[in-house]
């Protein structure tokens, strides 16, 4: 699997596995590594090149594993290191590469580094690993600045010192159980070089880097008030007017500071010590795309998630623009563009694409959200949008379950919710549980084949029986077969290395281009359009004659 020197990631389709919700081999209601291993043949059949696993490390799970207590071990919930090795070997045997998540901006408050820092004195080496500061006010009773947590509430928590007196404050851009590490400290940098090598030595093909835009904070930690409506991860908000312009917005003092790039140059050098084109993929929620491209300059990371694309509504003029801007920005630094429509932090696109602008603010959706999505329209648009995405040159990311057309689960009981956003905003923001519900494999099995028992850490809707994989496999026109066909044709026509040559003569609601011997036409409007000549290779809906109805994408042989 390794040592090929192919820069495979430039055109790869990478499938995100959210381990908690993918497959549960031991029947405890929580997905695990053995479960992942057991379902890899189905991912081979789907045709993916790689998987990216969200965190499975030792963790108290206060943020579903993005709160890591030991970066070099597996949480017993998911198995152990031997299970990881076996799963990875099975993936490699099937020709699937394995990318893992790394969470460097913050650790869990359970991490031994933080526990030592709590016991140590202000000013000590142990405190210097994190962002401890004295409070303001006569007795230090006020937080050091006005920063807010991405999950709601303030970004500082005051500790009690070892002698029982009220003490310093520590920074946490996310939950209070996720203290930010101080990346100005060389000791922290050295620890993470070791973590990278630990997993590279085990054979991983790369890392998805969590909060890759947040590790360095502006000197002096100046006050900052964010705009009222930020995206779910503190980036741009998902509105009908995504910020894909050339004008950068004001940079918050905790995101996108220049100092982060030195860290990734260092990491790039670490990966380059290993054979086989290992990859670093940045989760950097920054605007505009020309700024994101800084993360993938030749000596930094290899890929960055294209959240501007994810945040673009189903609207042809906006899609043409974001596609042009993406290709220009990434090729400007010699990197491939990436494309993504769903992940574990956003409303699934089979629901999102049918939502009005008022619901696209990154707050999740739930029973009291006004204007809930029409599931039929949502699925139809999702199939069309995925068919468009998978035709684009570069690398695409899929999120588990989108190949089944799964919608967001809107009516989770409040008692089941686990996202810290829900708790920190006292129920004002639903957060991300609705896109994290364990996925259905077999309609007739308990937990729809997610696990070996009927348990499932979030309840699965009854309608998901009909969406289970075994109901779609081999069924013409199913969403699973649409994705499988798209991935096969994408490979056959080498669309990953294609180009976007816009085709004139279509109405404004239509996205039409030629790439690698294929003509792609996506109709985002209501009115049908007449198709040009060419055999139909793929269509997101059944066609009648040579017309392309609204909310449909077709691939024709050029
Ligand atoms: C981004 C991750 O995707 C998200 O799930 C997590 O809550 C935050 N980073 C904090 O680690």
PDB file of N, CA and C and ligand atoms in Angstrom, residues 63 66-67 103 106 151 174 178 208 210-211 233 283 285 344-345 432 436, ligand 1:
ATOM      1  N   UNK A  63     -16.547  15.437  24.146  1.00  0.00           N
ATOM      2  CA  UNK A  63     -16.846  15.972  22.813  1.00  0.00           C
ATOM      3  C   UNK A  63     -16.662  14.838  21.798  1.00  0.00           C
ATOM      4  N   UNK A  66     -13.189  14.094  20.502  1.00  0.00           N
ATOM      5  CA  UNK A  66     -12.306  15.217  20.144  1.00  0.00           C
ATOM      6  C   UNK A  66     -11.744  15.852  21.421  1.00  0.00           C
ATOM      7  N   UNK A  67     -11.774  15.076  22.486  1.00  0.00           N
ATOM      8  CA  UNK A  67     -11.182  15.444  23.773  1.00  0.00           C
ATOM      9  C   UNK A  67     -10.280  14.259  24.140  1.00  0.00           C
ATOM     10  N   UNK A 103      -5.753  15.700  16.996  1.00  0.00           N
ATOM     11  CA  UNK A 103      -6.443  16.831  17.641  1.00  0.00           C
ATOM     12  C   UNK A 103      -5.411  17.631  18.447  1.00  0.00           C
ATOM     13  N   UNK A 106      -6.138  21.203  21.336  1.00  0.00           N
ATOM     14  CA  UNK A 106      -6.496  21.048  22.746  1.00  0.00           C
ATOM     15  C   UNK A 106      -6.404  19.573  23.103  1.00  0.00           C
ATOM     16  N   UNK A 151     -18.575  26.465  21.237  1.00  0.00           N
ATOM     17  CA  UNK A 151     -19.765  25.714  21.655  1.00  0.00           C
ATOM     18  C   UNK A 151     -20.722  26.543  22.513  1.00  0.00           C
ATOM     19  N   UNK A 174     -13.165  25.426  22.900  1.00  0.00           N
ATOM     20  CA  UNK A 174     -14.324  24.526  22.775  1.00  0.00           C
ATOM     21  C   UNK A 174     -14.892  24.289  24.184  1.00  0.00           C
ATOM     22  N   UNK A 178     -11.797  20.761  27.301  1.00  0.00           N
ATOM     23  CA  UNK A 178     -10.857  20.731  26.174  1.00  0.00           C
ATOM     24  C   UNK A 178      -9.893  21.922  26.252  1.00  0.00           C
ATOM     25  N   UNK A 208      -5.959  13.792   9.375  1.00  0.00           N
ATOM     26  CA  UNK A 208      -6.857  14.931   9.209  1.00  0.00           C
ATOM     27  C   UNK A 208      -6.607  15.762  10.472  1.00  0.00           C
ATOM     28  N   UNK A 210      -7.388  18.396  13.125  1.00  0.00           N
ATOM     29  CA  UNK A 210      -8.517  19.097  13.742  1.00  0.00           C
ATOM     30  C   UNK A 210      -8.140  20.544  14.080  1.00  0.00           C
ATOM     31  N   UNK A 211      -9.052  21.460  13.833  1.00  0.00           N
ATOM     32  CA  UNK A 211      -8.862  22.881  14.165  1.00  0.00           C
ATOM     33  C   UNK A 211      -7.474  23.362  13.726  1.00  0.00           C
ATOM     34  N   UNK A 233     -18.342  25.519  13.347  1.00  0.00           N
ATOM     35  CA  UNK A 233     -16.996  25.391  13.892  1.00  0.00           C
ATOM     36  C   UNK A 233     -16.304  26.743  14.006  1.00  0.00           C
ATOM     37  N   UNK A 283      -8.349  20.790   8.604  1.00  0.00           N
ATOM     38  CA  UNK A 283      -9.671  21.326   8.898  1.00  0.00           C
ATOM     39  C   UNK A 283      -9.455  22.794   9.263  1.00  0.00           C
ATOM     40  N   UNK A 285     -11.372  26.277   9.048  1.00  0.00           N
ATOM     41  CA  UNK A 285     -12.598  27.035   8.726  1.00  0.00           C
ATOM     42  C   UNK A 285     -12.206  28.500   8.600  1.00  0.00           C
ATOM     43  N   UNK A 344     -19.409  15.297  10.193  1.00  0.00           N
ATOM     44  CA  UNK A 344     -20.046  15.073  11.492  1.00  0.00           C
ATOM     45  C   UNK A 344     -20.340  16.369  12.247  1.00  0.00           C
ATOM     46  N   UNK A 345     -20.065  17.516  11.638  1.00  0.00           N
ATOM     47  CA  UNK A 345     -20.296  18.798  12.312  1.00  0.00           C
ATOM     48  C   UNK A 345     -21.409  19.619  11.676  1.00  0.00           C
ATOM     49  N   UNK A 432     -24.908  18.955  16.885  1.00  0.00           N
ATOM     50  CA  UNK A 432     -24.566  18.074  15.773  1.00  0.00           C
ATOM     51  C   UNK A 432     -25.004  16.630  15.933  1.00  0.00           C
ATOM     52  N   UNK A 436     -25.167  12.416  13.480  1.00  0.00           N
ATOM     53  CA  UNK A 436     -24.256  11.404  14.019  1.00  0.00           C
ATOM     54  C   UNK A 436     -24.951  10.098  14.397  1.00  0.00           C
TER      55      UNK A 436
HETATM   56  C1  LIG B   1     -13.681  20.040  14.840  1.00  0.00           C
HETATM   57  C2  LIG B   1     -14.304  18.680  14.937  1.00  0.00           C
HETATM   58  O1  LIG B   1     -14.675  18.272  13.644  1.00  0.00           O
HETATM   59  C3  LIG B   1     -15.451  18.802  15.890  1.00  0.00           C
HETATM   60  O2  LIG B   1     -16.264  17.661  15.887  1.00  0.00           O
HETATM   61  C4  LIG B   1     -14.904  19.085  17.263  1.00  0.00           C
HETATM   62  O3  LIG B   1     -15.972  19.303  18.159  1.00  0.00           O
HETATM   63  C5  LIG B   1     -14.035  20.354  17.247  1.00  0.00           C
HETATM   64  N1  LIG B   1     -13.131  20.376  16.135  1.00  0.00           N
HETATM   65  C6  LIG B   1     -13.213  20.433  18.494  1.00  0.00           C
HETATM   66  O4  LIG B   1     -12.230  19.438  18.476  1.00  0.00           O
END
